[in-house]
Short mmCIF file of C-alpha atoms in Angstrom, two decimals:
data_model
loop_
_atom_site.label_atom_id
_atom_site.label_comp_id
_atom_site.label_asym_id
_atom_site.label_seq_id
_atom_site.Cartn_x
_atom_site.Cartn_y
_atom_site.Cartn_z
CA UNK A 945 -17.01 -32.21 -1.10
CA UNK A 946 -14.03 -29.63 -2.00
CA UNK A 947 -14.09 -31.14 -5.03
CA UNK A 948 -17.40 -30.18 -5.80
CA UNK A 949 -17.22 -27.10 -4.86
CA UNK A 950 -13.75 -25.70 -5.49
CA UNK A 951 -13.35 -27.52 -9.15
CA UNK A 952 -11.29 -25.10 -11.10
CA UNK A 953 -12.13 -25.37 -15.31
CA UNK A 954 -8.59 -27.00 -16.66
CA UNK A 955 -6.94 -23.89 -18.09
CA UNK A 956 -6.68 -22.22 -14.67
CA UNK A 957 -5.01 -25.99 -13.34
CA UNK A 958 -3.05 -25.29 -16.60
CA UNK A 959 -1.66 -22.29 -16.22
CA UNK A 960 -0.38 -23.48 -12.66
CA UNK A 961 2.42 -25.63 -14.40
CA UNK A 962 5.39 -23.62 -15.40
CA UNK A 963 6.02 -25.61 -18.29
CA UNK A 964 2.48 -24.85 -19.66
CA UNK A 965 2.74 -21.31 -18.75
CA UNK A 966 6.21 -21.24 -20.48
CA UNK A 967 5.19 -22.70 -23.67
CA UNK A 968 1.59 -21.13 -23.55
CA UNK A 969 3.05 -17.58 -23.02
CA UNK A 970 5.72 -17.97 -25.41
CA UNK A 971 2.84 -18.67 -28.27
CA UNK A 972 0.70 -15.21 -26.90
CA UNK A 973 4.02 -13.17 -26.51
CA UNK A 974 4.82 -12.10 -30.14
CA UNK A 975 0.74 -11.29 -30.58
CA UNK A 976 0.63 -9.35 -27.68
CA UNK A 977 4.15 -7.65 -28.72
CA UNK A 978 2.76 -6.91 -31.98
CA UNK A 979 -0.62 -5.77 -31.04
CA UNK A 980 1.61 -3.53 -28.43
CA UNK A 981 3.52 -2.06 -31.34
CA UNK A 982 0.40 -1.32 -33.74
CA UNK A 983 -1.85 0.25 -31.23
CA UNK A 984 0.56 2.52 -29.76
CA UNK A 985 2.30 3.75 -33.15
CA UNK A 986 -1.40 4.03 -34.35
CA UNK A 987 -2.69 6.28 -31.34
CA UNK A 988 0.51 8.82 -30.65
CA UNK A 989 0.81 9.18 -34.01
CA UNK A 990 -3.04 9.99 -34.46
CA UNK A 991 -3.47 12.02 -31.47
CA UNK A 992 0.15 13.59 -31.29
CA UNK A 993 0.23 14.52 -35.10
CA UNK A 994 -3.65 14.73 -36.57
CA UNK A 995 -6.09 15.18 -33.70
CA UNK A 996 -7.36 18.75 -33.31
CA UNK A 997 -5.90 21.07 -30.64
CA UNK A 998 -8.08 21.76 -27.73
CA UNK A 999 -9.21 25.22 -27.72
CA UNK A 1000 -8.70 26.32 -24.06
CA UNK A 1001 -5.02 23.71 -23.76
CA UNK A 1002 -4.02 24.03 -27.14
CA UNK A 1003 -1.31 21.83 -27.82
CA UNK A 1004 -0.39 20.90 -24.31
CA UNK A 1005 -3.52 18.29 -23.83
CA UNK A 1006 -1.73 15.73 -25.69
CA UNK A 1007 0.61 14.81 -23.37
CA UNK A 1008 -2.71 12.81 -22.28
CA UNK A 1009 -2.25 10.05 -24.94
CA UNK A 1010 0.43 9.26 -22.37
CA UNK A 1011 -0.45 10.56 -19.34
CA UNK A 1012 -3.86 8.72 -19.19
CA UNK A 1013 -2.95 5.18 -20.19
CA UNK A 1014 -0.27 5.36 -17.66
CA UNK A 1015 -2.47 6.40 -14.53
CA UNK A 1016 -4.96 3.72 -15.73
CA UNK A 1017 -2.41 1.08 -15.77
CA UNK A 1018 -0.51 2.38 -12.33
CA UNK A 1019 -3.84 0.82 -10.50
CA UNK A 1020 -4.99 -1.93 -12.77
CA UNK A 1021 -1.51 -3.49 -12.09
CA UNK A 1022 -1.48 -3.27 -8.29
CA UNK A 1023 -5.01 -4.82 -8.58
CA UNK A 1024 -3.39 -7.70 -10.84
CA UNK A 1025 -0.64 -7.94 -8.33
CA UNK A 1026 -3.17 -8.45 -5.71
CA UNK A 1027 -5.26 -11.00 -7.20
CA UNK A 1028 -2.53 -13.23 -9.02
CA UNK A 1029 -0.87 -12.80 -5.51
CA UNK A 1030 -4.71 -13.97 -3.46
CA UNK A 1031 -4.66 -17.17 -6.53
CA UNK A 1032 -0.91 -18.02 -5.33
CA UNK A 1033 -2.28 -17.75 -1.73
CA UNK A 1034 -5.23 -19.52 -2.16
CA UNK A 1035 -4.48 -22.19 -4.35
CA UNK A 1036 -1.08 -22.74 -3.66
CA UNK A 1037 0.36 -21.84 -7.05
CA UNK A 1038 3.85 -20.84 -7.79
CA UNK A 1039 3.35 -19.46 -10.97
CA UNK A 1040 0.88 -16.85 -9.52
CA UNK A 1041 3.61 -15.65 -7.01
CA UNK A 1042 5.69 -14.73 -10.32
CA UNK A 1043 3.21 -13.27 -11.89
CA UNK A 1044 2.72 -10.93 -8.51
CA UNK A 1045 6.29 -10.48 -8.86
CA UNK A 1046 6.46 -9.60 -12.35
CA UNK A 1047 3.96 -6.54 -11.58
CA UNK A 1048 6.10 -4.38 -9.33
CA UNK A 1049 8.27 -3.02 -11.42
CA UNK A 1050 6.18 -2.57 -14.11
CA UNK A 1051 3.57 -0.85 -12.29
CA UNK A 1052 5.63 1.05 -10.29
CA UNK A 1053 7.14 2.34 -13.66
CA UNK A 1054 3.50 3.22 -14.96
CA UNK A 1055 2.47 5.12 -11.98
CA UNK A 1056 6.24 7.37 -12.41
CA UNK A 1057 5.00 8.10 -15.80
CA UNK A 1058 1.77 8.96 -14.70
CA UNK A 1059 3.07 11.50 -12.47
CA UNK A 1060 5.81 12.79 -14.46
CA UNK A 1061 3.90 13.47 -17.37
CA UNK A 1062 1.02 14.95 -14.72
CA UNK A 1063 3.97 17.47 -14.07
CA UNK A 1064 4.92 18.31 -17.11
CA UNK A 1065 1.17 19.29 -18.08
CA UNK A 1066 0.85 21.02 -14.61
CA UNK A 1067 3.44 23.79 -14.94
CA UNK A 1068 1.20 25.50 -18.39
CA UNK A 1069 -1.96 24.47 -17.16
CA UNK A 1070 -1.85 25.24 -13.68
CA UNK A 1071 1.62 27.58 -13.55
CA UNK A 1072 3.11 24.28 -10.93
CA UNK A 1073 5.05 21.58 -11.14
CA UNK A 1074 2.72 19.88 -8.36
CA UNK A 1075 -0.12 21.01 -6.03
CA UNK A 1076 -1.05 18.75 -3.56
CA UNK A 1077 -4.55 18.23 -5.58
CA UNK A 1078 -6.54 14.44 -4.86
CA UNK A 1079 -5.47 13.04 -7.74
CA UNK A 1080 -2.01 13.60 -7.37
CA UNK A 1081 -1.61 13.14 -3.54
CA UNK A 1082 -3.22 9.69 -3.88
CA UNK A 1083 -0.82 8.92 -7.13
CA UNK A 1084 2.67 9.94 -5.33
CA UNK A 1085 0.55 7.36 -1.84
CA UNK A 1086 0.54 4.67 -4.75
CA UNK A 1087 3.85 5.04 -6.05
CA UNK A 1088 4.60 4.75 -1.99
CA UNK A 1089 3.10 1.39 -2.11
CA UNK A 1090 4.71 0.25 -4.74
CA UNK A 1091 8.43 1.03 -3.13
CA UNK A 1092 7.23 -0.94 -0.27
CA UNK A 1093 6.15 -3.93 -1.89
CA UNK A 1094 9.59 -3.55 -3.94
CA UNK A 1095 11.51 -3.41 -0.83
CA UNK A 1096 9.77 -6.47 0.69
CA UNK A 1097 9.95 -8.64 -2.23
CA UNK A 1098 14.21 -7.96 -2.50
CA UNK A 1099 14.23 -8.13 1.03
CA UNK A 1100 13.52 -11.62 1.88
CA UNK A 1101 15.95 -13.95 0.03
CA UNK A 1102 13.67 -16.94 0.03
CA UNK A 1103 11.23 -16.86 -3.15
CA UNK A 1104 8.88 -18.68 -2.29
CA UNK A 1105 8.17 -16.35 1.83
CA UNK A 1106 8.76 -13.29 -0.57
CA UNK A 1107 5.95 -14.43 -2.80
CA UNK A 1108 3.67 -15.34 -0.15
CA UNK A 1109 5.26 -11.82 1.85
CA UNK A 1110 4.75 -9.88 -1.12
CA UNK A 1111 1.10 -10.80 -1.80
CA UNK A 1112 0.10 -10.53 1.28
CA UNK A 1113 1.06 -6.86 1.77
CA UNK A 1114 -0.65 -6.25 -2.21
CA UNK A 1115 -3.61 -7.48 -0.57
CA UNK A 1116 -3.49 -5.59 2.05
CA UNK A 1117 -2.44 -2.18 -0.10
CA UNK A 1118 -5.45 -3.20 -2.39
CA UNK A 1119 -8.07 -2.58 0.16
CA UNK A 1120 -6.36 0.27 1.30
CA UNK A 1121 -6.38 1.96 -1.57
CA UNK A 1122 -10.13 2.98 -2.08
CA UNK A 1123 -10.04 3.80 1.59
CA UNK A 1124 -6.59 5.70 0.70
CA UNK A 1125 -8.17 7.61 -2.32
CA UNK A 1126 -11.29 8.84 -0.35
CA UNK A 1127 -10.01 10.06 2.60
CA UNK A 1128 -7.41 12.03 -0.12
CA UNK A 1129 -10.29 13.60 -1.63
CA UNK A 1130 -11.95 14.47 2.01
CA UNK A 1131 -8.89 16.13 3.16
CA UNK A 1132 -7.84 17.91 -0.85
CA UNK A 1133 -11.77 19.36 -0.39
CA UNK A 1134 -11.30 20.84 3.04
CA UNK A 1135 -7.77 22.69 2.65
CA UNK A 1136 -9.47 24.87 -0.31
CA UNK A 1137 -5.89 26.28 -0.68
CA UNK A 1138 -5.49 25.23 -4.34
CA UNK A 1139 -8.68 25.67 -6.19
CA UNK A 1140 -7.09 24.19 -9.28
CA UNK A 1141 -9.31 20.52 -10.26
CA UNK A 1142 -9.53 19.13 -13.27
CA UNK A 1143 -13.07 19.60 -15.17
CA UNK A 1144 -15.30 17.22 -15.42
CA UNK A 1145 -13.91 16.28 -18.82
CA UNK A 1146 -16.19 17.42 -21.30
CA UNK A 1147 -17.29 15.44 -24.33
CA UNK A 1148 -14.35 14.80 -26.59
CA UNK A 1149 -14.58 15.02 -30.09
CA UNK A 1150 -14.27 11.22 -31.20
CA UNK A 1151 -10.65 12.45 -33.38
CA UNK A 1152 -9.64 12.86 -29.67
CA UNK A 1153 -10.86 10.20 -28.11
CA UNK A 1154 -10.58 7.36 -30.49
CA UNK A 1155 -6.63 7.88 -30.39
CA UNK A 1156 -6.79 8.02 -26.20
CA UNK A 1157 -8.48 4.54 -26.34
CA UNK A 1158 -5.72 3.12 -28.45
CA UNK A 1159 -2.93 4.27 -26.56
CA UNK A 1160 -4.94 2.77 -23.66
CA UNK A 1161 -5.18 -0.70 -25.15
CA UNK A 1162 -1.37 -0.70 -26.62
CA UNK A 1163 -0.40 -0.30 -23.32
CA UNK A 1164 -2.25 -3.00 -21.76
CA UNK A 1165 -0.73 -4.87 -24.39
CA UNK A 1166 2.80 -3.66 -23.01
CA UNK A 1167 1.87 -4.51 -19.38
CA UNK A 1168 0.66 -8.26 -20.64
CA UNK A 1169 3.50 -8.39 -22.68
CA UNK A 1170 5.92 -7.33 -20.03
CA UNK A 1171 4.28 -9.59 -17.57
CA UNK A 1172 4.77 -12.48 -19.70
CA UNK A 1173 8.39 -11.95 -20.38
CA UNK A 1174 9.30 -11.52 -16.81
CA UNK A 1175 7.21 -14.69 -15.50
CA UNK A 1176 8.82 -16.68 -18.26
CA UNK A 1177 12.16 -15.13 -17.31
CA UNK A 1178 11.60 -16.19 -13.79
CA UNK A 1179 10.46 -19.87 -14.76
CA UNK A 1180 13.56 -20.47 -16.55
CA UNK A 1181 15.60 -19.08 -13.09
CA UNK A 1182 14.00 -21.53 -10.60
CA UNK A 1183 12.89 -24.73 -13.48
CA UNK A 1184 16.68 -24.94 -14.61
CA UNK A 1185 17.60 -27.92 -14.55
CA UNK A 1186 13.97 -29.44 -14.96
CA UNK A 1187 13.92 -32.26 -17.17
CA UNK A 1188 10.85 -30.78 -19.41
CA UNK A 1189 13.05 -27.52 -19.73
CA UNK A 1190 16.42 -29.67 -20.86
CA UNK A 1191 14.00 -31.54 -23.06
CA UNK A 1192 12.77 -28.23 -24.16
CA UNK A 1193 15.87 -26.70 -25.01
CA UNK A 1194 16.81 -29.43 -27.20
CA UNK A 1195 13.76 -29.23 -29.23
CA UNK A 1196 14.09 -25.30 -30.00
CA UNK A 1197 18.14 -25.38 -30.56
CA UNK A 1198 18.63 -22.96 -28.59
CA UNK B 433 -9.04 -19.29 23.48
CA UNK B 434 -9.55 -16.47 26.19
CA UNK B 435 -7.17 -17.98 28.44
CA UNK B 436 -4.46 -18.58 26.23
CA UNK B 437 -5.03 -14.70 24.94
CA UNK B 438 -4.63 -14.08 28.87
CA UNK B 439 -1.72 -15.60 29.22
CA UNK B 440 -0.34 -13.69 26.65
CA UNK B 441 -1.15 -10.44 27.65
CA UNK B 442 0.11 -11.46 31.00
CA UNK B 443 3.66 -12.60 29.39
CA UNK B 444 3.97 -9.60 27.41
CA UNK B 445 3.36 -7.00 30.20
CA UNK B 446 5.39 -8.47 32.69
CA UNK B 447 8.09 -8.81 30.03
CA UNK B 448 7.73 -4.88 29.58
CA UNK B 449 7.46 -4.40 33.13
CA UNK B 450 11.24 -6.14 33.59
CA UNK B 451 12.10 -4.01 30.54
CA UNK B 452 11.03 -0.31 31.21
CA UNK B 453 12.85 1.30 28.66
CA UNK B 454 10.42 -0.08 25.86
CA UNK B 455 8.02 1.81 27.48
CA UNK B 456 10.01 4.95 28.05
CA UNK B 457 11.71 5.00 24.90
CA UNK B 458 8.83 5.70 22.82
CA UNK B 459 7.17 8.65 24.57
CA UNK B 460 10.48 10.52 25.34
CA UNK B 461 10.67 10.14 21.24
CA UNK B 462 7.38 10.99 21.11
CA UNK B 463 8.43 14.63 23.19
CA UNK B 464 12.09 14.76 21.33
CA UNK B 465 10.38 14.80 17.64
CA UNK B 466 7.76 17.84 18.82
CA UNK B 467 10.33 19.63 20.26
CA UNK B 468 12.15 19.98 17.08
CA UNK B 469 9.66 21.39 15.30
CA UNK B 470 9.79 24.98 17.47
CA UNK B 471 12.96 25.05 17.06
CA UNK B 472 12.74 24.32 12.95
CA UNK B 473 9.76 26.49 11.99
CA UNK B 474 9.03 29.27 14.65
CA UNK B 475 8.83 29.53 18.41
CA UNK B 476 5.65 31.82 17.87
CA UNK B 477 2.48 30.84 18.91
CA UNK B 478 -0.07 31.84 15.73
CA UNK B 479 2.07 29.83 14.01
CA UNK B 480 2.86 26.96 16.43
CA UNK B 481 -1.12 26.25 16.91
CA UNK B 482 -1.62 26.01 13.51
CA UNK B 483 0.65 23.01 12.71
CA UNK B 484 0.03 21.43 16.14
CA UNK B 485 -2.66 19.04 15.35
CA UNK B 486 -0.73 17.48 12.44
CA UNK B 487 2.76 17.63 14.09
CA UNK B 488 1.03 15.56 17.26
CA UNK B 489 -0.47 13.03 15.07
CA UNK B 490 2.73 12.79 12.72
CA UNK B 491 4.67 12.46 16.10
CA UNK B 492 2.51 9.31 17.73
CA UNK B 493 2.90 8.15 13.98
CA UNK B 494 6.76 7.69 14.15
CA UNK B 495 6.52 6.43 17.77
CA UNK B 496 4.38 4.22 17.06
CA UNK B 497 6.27 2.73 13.43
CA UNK B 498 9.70 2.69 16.13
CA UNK B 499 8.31 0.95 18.80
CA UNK B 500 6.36 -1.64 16.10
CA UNK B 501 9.78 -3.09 14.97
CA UNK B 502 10.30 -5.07 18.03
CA UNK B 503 6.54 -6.45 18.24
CA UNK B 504 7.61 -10.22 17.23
CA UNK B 505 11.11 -9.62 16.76
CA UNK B 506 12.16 -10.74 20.32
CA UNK B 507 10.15 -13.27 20.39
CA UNK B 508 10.89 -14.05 17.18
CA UNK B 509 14.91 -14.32 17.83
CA UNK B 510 15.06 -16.29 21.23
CA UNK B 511 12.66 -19.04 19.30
CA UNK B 512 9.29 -18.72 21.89
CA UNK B 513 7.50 -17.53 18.55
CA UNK B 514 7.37 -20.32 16.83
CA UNK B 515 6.30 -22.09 20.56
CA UNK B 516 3.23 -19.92 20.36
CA UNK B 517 2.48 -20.40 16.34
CA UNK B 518 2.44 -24.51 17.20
CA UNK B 519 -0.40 -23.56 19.91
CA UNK B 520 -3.14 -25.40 19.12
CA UNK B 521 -5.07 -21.34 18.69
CA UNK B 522 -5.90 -19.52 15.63
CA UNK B 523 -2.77 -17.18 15.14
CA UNK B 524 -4.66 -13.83 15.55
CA UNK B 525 -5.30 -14.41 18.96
CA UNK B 526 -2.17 -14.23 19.35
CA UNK B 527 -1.64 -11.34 16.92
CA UNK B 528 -4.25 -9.24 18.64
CA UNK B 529 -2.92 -9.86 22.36
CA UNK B 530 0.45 -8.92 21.43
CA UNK B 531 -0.98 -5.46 19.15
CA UNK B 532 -2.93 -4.79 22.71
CA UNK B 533 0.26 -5.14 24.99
CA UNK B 534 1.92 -3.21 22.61
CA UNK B 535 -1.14 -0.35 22.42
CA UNK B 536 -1.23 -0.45 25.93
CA UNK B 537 2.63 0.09 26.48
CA UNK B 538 3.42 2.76 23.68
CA UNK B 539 -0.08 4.54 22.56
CA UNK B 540 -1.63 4.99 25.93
CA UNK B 541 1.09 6.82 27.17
CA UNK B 542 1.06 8.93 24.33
CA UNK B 543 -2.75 9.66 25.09
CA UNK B 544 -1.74 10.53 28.78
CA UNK B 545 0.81 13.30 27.70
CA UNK B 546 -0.99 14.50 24.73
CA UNK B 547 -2.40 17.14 26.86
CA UNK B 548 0.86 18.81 27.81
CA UNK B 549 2.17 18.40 24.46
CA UNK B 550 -0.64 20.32 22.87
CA UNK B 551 0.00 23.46 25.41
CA UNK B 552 3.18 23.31 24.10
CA UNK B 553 2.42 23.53 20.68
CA UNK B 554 -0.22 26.21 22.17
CA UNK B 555 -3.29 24.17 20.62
CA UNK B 556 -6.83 25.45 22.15
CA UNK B 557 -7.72 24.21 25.30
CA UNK B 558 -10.80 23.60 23.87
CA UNK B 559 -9.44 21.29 21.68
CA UNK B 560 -7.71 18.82 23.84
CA UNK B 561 -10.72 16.15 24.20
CA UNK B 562 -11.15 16.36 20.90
CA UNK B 563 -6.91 15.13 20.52
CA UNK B 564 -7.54 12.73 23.06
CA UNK B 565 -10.57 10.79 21.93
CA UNK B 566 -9.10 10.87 18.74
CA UNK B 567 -5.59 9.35 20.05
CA UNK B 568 -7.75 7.09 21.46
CA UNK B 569 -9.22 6.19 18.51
CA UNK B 570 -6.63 6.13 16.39
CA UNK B 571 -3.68 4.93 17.94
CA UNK B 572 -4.94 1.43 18.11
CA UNK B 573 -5.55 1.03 14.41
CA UNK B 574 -2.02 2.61 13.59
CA UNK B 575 -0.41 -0.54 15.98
CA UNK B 576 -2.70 -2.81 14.38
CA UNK B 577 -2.03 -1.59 10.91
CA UNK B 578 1.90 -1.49 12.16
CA UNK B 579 1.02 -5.57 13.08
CA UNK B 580 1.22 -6.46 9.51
CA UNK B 581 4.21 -4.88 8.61
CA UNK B 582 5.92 -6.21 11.98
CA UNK B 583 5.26 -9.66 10.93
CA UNK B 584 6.20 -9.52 7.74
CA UNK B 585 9.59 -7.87 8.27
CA UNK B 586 10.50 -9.94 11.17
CA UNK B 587 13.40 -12.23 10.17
CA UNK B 588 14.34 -9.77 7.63
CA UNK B 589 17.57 -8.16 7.81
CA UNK B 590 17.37 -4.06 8.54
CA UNK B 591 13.71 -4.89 9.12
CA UNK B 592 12.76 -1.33 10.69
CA UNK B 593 13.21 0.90 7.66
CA UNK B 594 11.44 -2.08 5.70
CA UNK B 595 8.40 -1.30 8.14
CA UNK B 596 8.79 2.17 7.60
CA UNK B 597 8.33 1.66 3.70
CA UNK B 598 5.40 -0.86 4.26
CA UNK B 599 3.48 0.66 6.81
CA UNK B 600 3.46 4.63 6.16
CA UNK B 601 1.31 4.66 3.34
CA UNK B 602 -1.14 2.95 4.65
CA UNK B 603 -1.61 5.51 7.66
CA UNK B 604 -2.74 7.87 5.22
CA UNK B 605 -6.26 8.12 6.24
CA UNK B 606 -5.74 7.48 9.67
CA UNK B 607 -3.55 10.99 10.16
CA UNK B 608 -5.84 12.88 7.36
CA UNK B 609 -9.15 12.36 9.51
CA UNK B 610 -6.94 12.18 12.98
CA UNK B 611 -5.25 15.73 12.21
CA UNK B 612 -8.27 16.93 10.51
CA UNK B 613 -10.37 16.24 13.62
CA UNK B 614 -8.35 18.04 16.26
CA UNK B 615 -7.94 21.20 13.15
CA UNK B 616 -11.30 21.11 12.83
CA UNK B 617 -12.05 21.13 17.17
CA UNK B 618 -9.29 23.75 17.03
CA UNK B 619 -12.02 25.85 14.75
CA UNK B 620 -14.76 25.15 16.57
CA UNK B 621 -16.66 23.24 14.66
CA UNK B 622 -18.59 19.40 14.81
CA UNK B 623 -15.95 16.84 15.07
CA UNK B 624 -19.26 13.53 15.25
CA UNK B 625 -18.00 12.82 11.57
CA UNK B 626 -14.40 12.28 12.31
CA UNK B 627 -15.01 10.45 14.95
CA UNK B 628 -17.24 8.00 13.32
CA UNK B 629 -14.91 7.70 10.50
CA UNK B 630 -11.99 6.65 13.08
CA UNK B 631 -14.13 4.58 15.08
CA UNK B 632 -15.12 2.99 11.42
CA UNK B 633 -11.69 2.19 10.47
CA UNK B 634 -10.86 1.05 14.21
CA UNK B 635 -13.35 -1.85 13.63
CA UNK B 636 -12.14 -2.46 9.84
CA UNK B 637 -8.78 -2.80 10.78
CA UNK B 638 -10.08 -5.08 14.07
CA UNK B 639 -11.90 -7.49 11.21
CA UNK B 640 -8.72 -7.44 8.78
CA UNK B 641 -5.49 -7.05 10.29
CA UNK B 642 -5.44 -9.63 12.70
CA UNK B 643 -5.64 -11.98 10.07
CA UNK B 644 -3.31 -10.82 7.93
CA UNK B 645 -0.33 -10.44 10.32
CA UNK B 646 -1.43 -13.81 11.60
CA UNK B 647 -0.97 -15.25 8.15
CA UNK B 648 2.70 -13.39 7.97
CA UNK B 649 3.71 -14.78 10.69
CA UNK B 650 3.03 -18.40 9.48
CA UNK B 651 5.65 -17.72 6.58
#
C-alpha cells in the first residue's frame, strides 16, 4: 500500500545516494558556474554601463541590478532550506539534510546584501541609512532567522540531530514568515511616522528590465552553484573512507 | 491520553510547588526589567504612557524566553524525559501539558500584576482590560512558540542564548498586534481586530507547535 502511494520517480531515490549526488553534481557544477559567470557579467555590465538613467533616481537606481536579485534570493533560499530540510525529514534522506545545511550561509549572505545595498540606496533616495519601513523591518526579522538557524546547526555537534534540529526550526521559520511579513506591514501602516514607501514600480523600459532579469537568473545560478559545492564538500567530510569514494579517487587521479 | 496528560500536569505543578523560586523568579524579572526603563528614558508621565504598552509586552517577552530554558531541561538532565518519550502517548501530549504548567506558572502571574505595572508606567485605566485580555491571549502562544525552541536546545550546551536566537523572531507578530492592541485601547479606539488576530494565532500555534516541539524532542 505505501508503495503505491508514496512511489518516488528514480531520480529523486537517486539523488538520495551521496555517491550519485557527488558525481551527478560534479557534471552540473561547471554549467551552472559558467551560466553564473555569463549572466551576471552580461546584466551589471548592461544595466550598470548602457541602460538609461531613471529620470527621478538618476544614477542611483542601479544599485538594483544588485539589490533586487539579492532580496529575491534571501527568501527563495530559506524556502529551499525548508523543503530540502521537510524531504530529509520525511523521507529519511541524508543528502537533503546537507543540502538544508548548505543554504544558511548562503542565504544569510544574500539577505546582508539585500540590506546593505537597501542602505546604500536609502541615504539619496530617502536622506537615511534605514527607516523602519515593511520591507526592511521584515528583511533585518529574516536575517534574524537566519542567525538562529546558524547558531542551532553549529550548536549541536551531532550531524545528523543538527540536520533533523536545523530543519525543523526552517520549517517552522517558513510558516512564520508570511505571518511575519504581514503583521510587519500592519504595524509599518499604523505608525505613519515615515511616509517614505517605495512606488508601485512603474513600467520599466525593457533596456532596464531585461538586464534586472539577468542578474536575477546569474544569481540563482550562484546560489545552485554554491549549493552544490558545499553539499559535495560535505559528502566528501562524512563518505571518507567509503569504498565508492576510494574507488573514485583512483579513477580521477586526484 | 487524558489521564496520562493529567498526570503530567499534576507532576509538573507539584514539582513547582516544592520549587517556588521558578515561579517567583520570573515575575520579579518581569518588575526588575520595567523598572529600568524609568530610570533609562524619563520618569515623566506623557512620556512613560506612551512606551508602556510595548515595554509591558517586551517585558512578559523576556520572562517568558528566561523561564522557557528550563521547560525540558530538568527533566531532560535527571533522565525522566526520555521515561515519558517511551510512553506509549503521542509526544505532544506531553508537549502541551508541560507548555500549560509552564503558562500557568510564569504567564498567569504576569497577567495578575499587569495591572499594577501599567499604573506604573501610567497607562490609561481605561486601557487595562484591554492589556489583560491581550496577556491572556498572548502569553500562551509566546510559551508555546518558546516550546519549540526549548526542545530543540535542550541537550545543547549554553542552550538559553541559543533560545533567545531561535525564538525572538518568531514573536514578531505576537508583540506587533499585542502592543498595538493595548496602544490602540490607550487611544480609544476598537481593539475586536486585535483580538481576533491573537486569538487566531493562539489556535495556529495550538495546531502547529505541539507537534513540532514534540518531534524535537524525539531527536
Amino acid at each position: 500500500m505505501t508503495q503505491s502511494i508514496w512511489r518516488m520517480p528514480r531520480w529523486f531515490h537517486q539523488m538520495g545516494s551521496p555517491k550519485w549526488f557527488y558525481d551527478f553534481g560534479g557534471s552540473l557544477q561547471p554549467w551552472f558556474a559558467i551560466a553564473a559567470f555569463a549572466l551576471l557579467t552580461w546584466g551589471m555590465v548592461w544595466g550598470l554601463a548602457f541602460a538609461p538613467a531613471d529620470y527621478q533616481q538618476g544614477n542611483s537606481f542601479r544599485i538594483m541590478y544588485v539589490h533586487v536579485p539579492a532580496a529575491l534570493l534571501s527568501q527563495s533560499v530559506f524556502l529551499g532550506m525548508a523543503v530540502a530540510g521537510a524531504v530529509g525529514i520525511i523521507w529519511k534522506i541524508k543528502v537533503a539534510f546537507m543540502v538544508a545545511r548548505s543554504c544558511i550561509a548562503i542565504g544569510a549572505t544574500f539577505t546582508a546584501i539585500a540590506l546593505l545595498t537597501g542602505a546604500i540606496w536609502g541615504k539619496p533616495t530617502w536622506g537615511a541609512y534605514w527607516v523602519w519601513d515593511a520591507r526592511l523591518t521584515s528583511t533585518l526579522v529574516l536575517l534574524f532567522l537566519y542567525a538562529g538557524v546558524m547558531a542551532l546547526n553549529q550548536a549541536i555537534t551531532d550531524r545528523q540531530i543538527a540536520g533533523k534540529a536545523t530543519a525543523i526550526l526552517a520549517i517552522v521559520g517558513t510558516i512564520n514568515i508570511p505571518i511575519i511579513k504581514y503583521s510587519v506591514e500592519w504595524w509599518n501602516t499604523l505608525h505613519q511616522s515615515s511616509s517614505f514607501t517605495l512606488t508601485a514600480k512603474p513600467s520599466m523600459p525593457a533596456d532596464m528590465y531585461l538586464p534586472l532579469l539577468l542578474t536575477v537568473l546569474g544569481s540563482y545560478c550562484v546560489f545552485v552553484l554554491v549549493i552544490l559545492i558545499r553539499t559535495r564538500a560535505q559528502i566528501l567530510q562524512t563518505q571518507s573512507g567509503a569504498n565508492w569514494l576510494m574507488q573514485h579517487r583512483d579513477i580521477t587521479g586526484a | 491520553m487524558i489521564g496520562f496528560m493529567l498526570t503530567i500536569i499534576r507532576r509538573d505543578l507539584l514539582l513547582v510547588a516544592r520549587q517556588p523560586a521558578e515561579m517567583i523568579n520570573p515575575l520579579v524579572f518581569f518588575v526588575l526589567v520595567i523598572a529600568m526603563f524609568p530610570l533609562g528614558i524619563s520618569p515623566e508621565a506623557s512620556i512613560l504612557s506612551q512606551v508602556a504598552a510595548g515595554v509591558i509586552w517586551v517585558a512578559a517577552m523576556l520572562a517568558t524566553l528566561l523561564s522557557l530554558e528550563l521547560l525540558f531541561k530538568l527533566d531532560h538532565d535527571d533522565g525522566s524525559l526520555e521515561q515519558l518519550l517511551l510512553a506509549p502517548y503521542p509526544s505532544w501530549c506531553l508537549v502541551l501539558s508541560k507548555v500549560f504548567v509552564h503558562w500557568l506558572v510564569s504567564g498567569l502571574p504576569l497577567i495578575l500584576i499587569s495591572p499594577f505595572i501599567a499604573m506604573m508606567l501610567f497607562l490609561p485605566d481605561h486601557a487595562i482590560p484591554t492589556l489583560m485580555l491581550s496577556l491572556l491571549l498572548g502569553t500562551p502562544t509566546l510559551s508555546l512558540l518558546g516550546a519549540i525552541g526549548a526542545a530543540l536546545v535542550t541537550g545543547v550546551r549554553g542552550g538559553g542564548m541559543l533560545l533567545t536566537l531561535l525564538i525572538l523572531p518568531l514573536y514578531v507578530p505576537v508583540i506587533i498586534f499585542g502592543a498595538s492592541s493595548v496602544a490602540a485601547a490607550a487611544q480609544g479606539m476598537p481593539v475586536d481586530g486585535y483580538m481576533a488576530l491573537l486569538a487566531a494565532m493562539l489556535v495556529f500555534a495550538l495546531m502547529i507547535t505541539p507537534w513540532a516541539a514534540g518531534s524535537a524532542l524525539k531527536l
